[in-house]
Short mmCIF file of C-alpha atoms in Angstrom, two decimals:
data_model
loop_
_atom_site.label_atom_id
_atom_site.label_comp_id
_atom_site.label_asym_id
_atom_site.label_seq_id
_atom_site.Cartn_x
_atom_site.Cartn_y
_atom_site.Cartn_z
CA MET A 1 -6.50 -14.86 15.89
CA SER A 2 -7.90 -12.15 18.12
CA GLU A 3 -6.85 -9.38 15.71
CA ILE A 4 -9.62 -10.23 13.23
CA ASN A 5 -12.16 -12.24 15.26
CA ASP A 6 -14.50 -9.26 15.35
CA VAL A 7 -14.85 -9.12 11.56
CA LEU A 8 -15.26 -12.85 10.85
CA ASN A 9 -18.59 -14.17 9.61
CA LEU A 10 -20.48 -17.09 11.04
CA ASN A 11 -18.55 -20.34 10.38
CA GLU A 12 -15.65 -18.39 8.91
CA GLU A 13 -12.22 -19.84 9.67
CA VAL A 14 -8.84 -18.21 9.03
CA LEU A 15 -6.57 -20.48 6.99
CA TRP A 16 -3.52 -18.20 6.65
CA LYS A 17 -2.60 -14.87 8.20
CA ARG A 18 0.27 -12.42 8.13
CA ILE A 19 0.66 -9.36 10.38
CA LYS A 20 2.95 -6.42 9.55
CA VAL A 21 3.38 -3.72 12.18
CA LYS A 22 3.68 -0.26 10.58
CA ASN A 23 4.37 3.20 11.96
CA LEU A 24 1.78 5.43 10.28
CA VAL A 25 2.84 8.54 12.21
CA LEU A 26 6.40 8.83 10.90
CA THR A 27 6.39 8.92 7.12
CA TYR A 28 10.03 8.63 6.07
CA PRO A 29 9.34 9.11 2.33
CA VAL A 30 8.09 12.64 3.11
CA TYR A 31 11.41 13.53 4.74
CA ILE A 32 13.33 12.08 1.78
CA ILE A 33 11.25 14.12 -0.68
CA ILE A 34 11.83 17.31 1.34
CA ALA A 35 15.59 16.62 1.47
CA PHE A 36 15.88 16.05 -2.29
CA ILE A 37 13.81 19.11 -3.23
CA THR A 38 15.75 21.23 -0.70
CA ILE A 39 19.03 20.19 -2.34
CA PHE A 40 17.54 21.01 -5.75
CA LEU A 41 16.42 24.47 -4.57
CA ILE A 42 19.82 25.23 -3.03
CA PHE A 43 21.68 24.44 -6.25
CA SER A 44 19.02 25.98 -8.54
CA PHE A 45 18.32 29.25 -6.68
CA ILE A 46 20.21 29.92 -3.45
CA TYR A 47 23.74 28.95 -4.56
CA PRO A 48 23.46 30.85 -7.90
CA GLY A 49 22.11 33.81 -5.87
CA ILE A 50 25.21 33.78 -3.67
CA ILE A 51 27.42 33.62 -6.77
CA ALA A 52 25.51 36.60 -8.20
CA PHE A 53 26.20 38.56 -4.99
CA THR A 54 29.93 37.88 -5.26
CA ASN A 55 29.83 39.28 -8.79
CA ASN A 56 27.98 42.45 -7.65
CA LEU A 57 24.71 41.35 -9.28
CA ILE A 58 22.79 42.39 -6.16
CA PHE A 59 19.28 42.58 -7.65
CA PHE A 60 19.58 39.28 -9.50
CA GLY A 61 21.10 37.63 -6.41
CA ASN A 62 18.24 38.86 -4.21
CA ILE A 63 15.64 37.50 -6.63
CA LEU A 64 17.24 34.05 -6.71
CA ILE A 65 17.72 33.77 -2.94
CA ILE A 66 14.21 35.06 -2.12
CA ALA A 67 12.70 32.69 -4.69
CA GLY A 68 14.64 29.72 -3.25
CA ILE A 69 13.64 30.50 0.35
CA ALA A 70 10.00 31.11 -0.64
CA LEU A 71 9.80 27.80 -2.51
CA GLU A 72 11.41 25.96 0.41
CA ILE A 73 8.84 27.40 2.85
CA LEU A 74 6.03 26.49 0.44
CA LEU A 75 7.40 22.95 0.17
CA ILE A 76 7.59 22.44 3.93
CA PHE A 77 4.10 23.82 4.60
CA SER A 78 2.66 21.73 1.73
CA MET A 79 4.21 18.56 3.13
CA ILE A 80 2.93 19.37 6.63
CA PHE A 81 -0.57 19.96 5.22
CA ILE A 82 -0.54 16.67 3.28
CA PHE A 83 0.80 14.76 6.29
CA ARG A 84 -1.82 16.23 8.66
CA LYS A 85 -4.59 15.50 6.15
CA HIS A 86 -3.55 11.84 5.88
CA HIS A 87 -3.05 11.59 9.64
CA SER A 88 -6.52 13.03 10.30
CA TRP A 89 -8.03 10.52 7.87
CA TYR A 90 -6.17 7.65 9.56
CA ARG A 91 -7.49 8.72 12.98
CA LYS A 92 -11.04 9.19 11.71
CA THR A 93 -11.12 5.84 9.90
CA THR A 94 -9.63 3.73 12.67
CA GLU A 95 -10.78 5.72 15.72
CA VAL A 96 -7.49 4.97 17.46
CA SER A 97 -4.84 7.03 19.25
CA ASN A 98 -1.50 8.24 17.91
CA LYS A 99 0.20 5.56 19.98
CA GLU A 100 -1.82 2.85 18.22
CA LEU A 101 -1.07 4.39 14.81
CA LYS A 102 2.64 4.09 15.61
CA GLU A 103 2.10 0.34 16.01
CA TYR A 104 -0.61 -0.16 13.42
CA LYS A 105 -1.17 -3.83 12.59
CA GLY A 106 -1.60 -4.46 8.90
CA ILE A 107 -3.29 -7.82 8.38
CA TYR A 108 -3.38 -10.02 5.28
CA ALA A 109 -5.46 -13.17 5.63
CA ILE A 110 -7.19 -15.95 3.74
CA SER A 111 -10.25 -17.53 5.29
CA ASN A 112 -12.52 -20.29 4.02
CA GLN A 113 -14.82 -17.52 2.76
CA ARG A 114 -12.84 -14.38 1.98
CA ILE A 115 -9.60 -12.55 1.35
CA ILE A 116 -9.21 -10.15 4.29
CA ILE A 117 -6.90 -7.14 4.23
CA LYS A 118 -6.44 -4.51 6.93
CA ASP A 119 -4.20 -1.80 5.53
CA LEU A 120 -4.86 1.94 5.70
CA ARG A 121 -2.30 2.82 3.03
CA ASP A 122 -4.12 0.80 0.36
CA LEU A 123 -7.64 1.43 1.60
CA ARG A 124 -8.33 4.89 0.17
CA SER A 125 -7.07 4.19 -3.36
CA ILE A 126 -8.89 0.84 -3.57
CA LYS A 127 -12.12 2.31 -2.20
CA ASN A 128 -12.03 5.21 -4.66
CA TYR A 129 -11.44 2.83 -7.58
CA VAL A 130 -14.21 0.46 -6.48
CA GLU A 131 -16.73 3.30 -6.09
CA LYS A 132 -15.71 4.95 -9.37
CA ASN A 133 -16.08 1.68 -11.32
CA SER A 134 -19.12 0.36 -9.37
CA ILE A 135 -17.42 -2.90 -8.35
CA SER A 136 -19.81 -4.73 -6.04
CA ASN A 137 -17.62 -7.73 -5.17
CA ILE A 138 -15.27 -5.84 -2.85
CA GLU A 139 -16.56 -4.71 0.56
CA PHE A 140 -15.22 -2.36 3.23
CA GLU A 141 -15.58 -2.03 6.99
CA LYS A 142 -13.53 0.66 8.75
CA ASP A 143 -9.94 -0.12 7.67
CA TYR A 144 -10.74 -3.62 6.39
CA ILE A 145 -11.10 -4.77 2.79
CA PHE A 146 -13.01 -7.98 1.99
CA LEU A 147 -13.22 -10.03 -1.18
CA TYR A 148 -15.37 -13.18 -1.18
CA LEU A 149 -13.53 -16.18 -2.61
CA LYS A 150 -16.53 -17.16 -4.72
CA ASN A 151 -15.95 -14.00 -6.79
CA ILE A 152 -12.29 -14.77 -7.59
CA GLU A 153 -11.64 -16.20 -11.06
CA VAL A 154 -7.85 -15.97 -11.33
CA ILE A 155 -4.85 -16.13 -8.99
CA LEU A 156 -1.85 -14.33 -10.48
CA LEU A 157 1.57 -15.09 -9.04
CA LYS A 158 3.99 -12.25 -9.91
CA LYS A 159 7.45 -13.68 -9.30
CA ASP A 160 9.27 -10.51 -10.37
CA TYR A 161 7.14 -8.23 -8.11
CA HIS A 162 6.81 -10.74 -5.24
CA GLN A 163 3.03 -10.40 -5.33
CA ILE A 164 0.04 -12.71 -5.27
CA ARG A 165 -2.95 -11.07 -6.92
CA PHE A 166 -6.60 -12.08 -6.60
CA LEU A 167 -8.45 -11.18 -9.80
CA LEU A 168 -12.18 -11.02 -10.44
CA ASP A 169 -11.77 -12.02 -14.10
CA LYS A 170 -9.10 -12.87 -16.67
CA THR A 171 -9.17 -9.43 -18.26
CA GLU A 172 -8.46 -7.52 -15.03
CA ILE A 173 -5.41 -5.27 -15.39
CA THR A 174 -5.39 -3.16 -12.21
CA PRO A 175 -4.37 -5.36 -9.22
CA LEU A 176 -6.85 -4.20 -6.58
CA ILE A 177 -6.56 -7.02 -4.07
CA TYR A 178 -3.13 -8.53 -3.57
CA PHE A 179 -0.55 -9.64 -1.03
CA ASP A 180 2.96 -8.32 -1.53
CA PHE A 181 6.16 -9.68 -0.04
CA HIS A 182 8.72 -7.00 -0.92
CA TYR A 183 10.13 -6.75 2.60
CA PRO A 184 12.01 -8.42 4.09
CA ARG A 185 13.29 -9.70 0.74
CA ARG A 186 14.92 -12.81 2.18
CA GLU A 187 11.48 -14.05 3.31
CA ALA A 188 9.63 -13.30 0.09
CA GLY A 189 9.96 -16.74 -1.44
CA SER A 190 9.01 -18.69 1.68
CA LYS A 191 6.03 -16.45 2.50
CA MET A 192 4.68 -16.64 -1.05
CA LYS A 193 5.10 -20.41 -0.91
CA GLU A 194 3.06 -20.51 2.33
CA VAL A 195 0.17 -18.68 0.65
CA MET A 196 0.23 -20.88 -2.45
CA GLU A 197 0.33 -24.04 -0.32
CA THR A 198 -2.68 -22.81 1.66
CA LEU A 199 -4.60 -22.06 -1.55
CA ASN A 200 -3.71 -25.43 -3.10
CA GLU A 201 -4.71 -27.34 0.04
CA ASN A 202 -8.11 -25.70 0.40
CA PHE A 203 -9.18 -24.69 -3.11
CA VAL A 204 -8.80 -25.71 -6.76
CA LEU A 205 -5.98 -24.04 -8.73
CA GLU A 206 -5.22 -24.94 -12.36
CA ILE A 207 -2.35 -23.30 -14.27
CA PHE A 208 -3.43 -21.85 -17.64
CA PHE A 209 -0.45 -19.56 -18.34
CA GLU A 210 3.17 -19.47 -17.21
CA ASN A 211 6.40 -17.73 -18.16
CA LYS A 212 9.58 -16.55 -16.43
CA TYR A 213 7.81 -13.80 -14.48
CA ILE A 214 4.20 -14.84 -13.86
CA ILE A 215 1.95 -17.84 -13.31
CA LYS A 216 -1.81 -17.60 -13.83
CA TYR A 217 -4.19 -20.04 -12.16
CA HIS A 218 -7.88 -20.67 -12.65
CA PHE A 219 -9.36 -20.48 -9.16
CA SER A 220 -12.45 -22.20 -7.82
CA LEU A 221 -13.89 -23.48 -4.55
CA LYS A 222 -13.89 -27.20 -3.75
#
């Protein structure tokens, strides 16, 4: 329990916890985006430019090839800028080294008082939304997100998305605070079951809506 002892309140006890180690230095989606756009640029500009050269359309060929190369350079530098900006924000928020960012511990926990989430990738978007909409029930400390259980009205089990959402009221549409179990897929069902068993054992859940994809529970403290 040492990973979150420092942020627990007086008499706060962790009932369920999951840790996911993430590498926040290598962002594979960025490389995939660069690869796809590079292929697009080759077939949209560079390859047609080469074809133009072979047909003695020198000026037109030059324009296409130069445009393709220029856009590729712009793409790479833009991705580097975005990556460095995110990386700088990660370092500033957590005050940890690159080595620690490579083995960043994302934490998802339920205590007898709060929902506790430690996840840099969700932090910025949630914080911006909370500040923009003046939501006072969600708190932040460094890379932690806290939601007091007394403020939760509904638990939404999304079977199709493998998510458990903690909603402040019945009308809430945007899922701000949630646990997801997308990966590894083979563990999704058992992990979601663990969370629901923990909630049922320690709190009061009453189903008020159910279909093939979702179950909605009224939530309250015992």
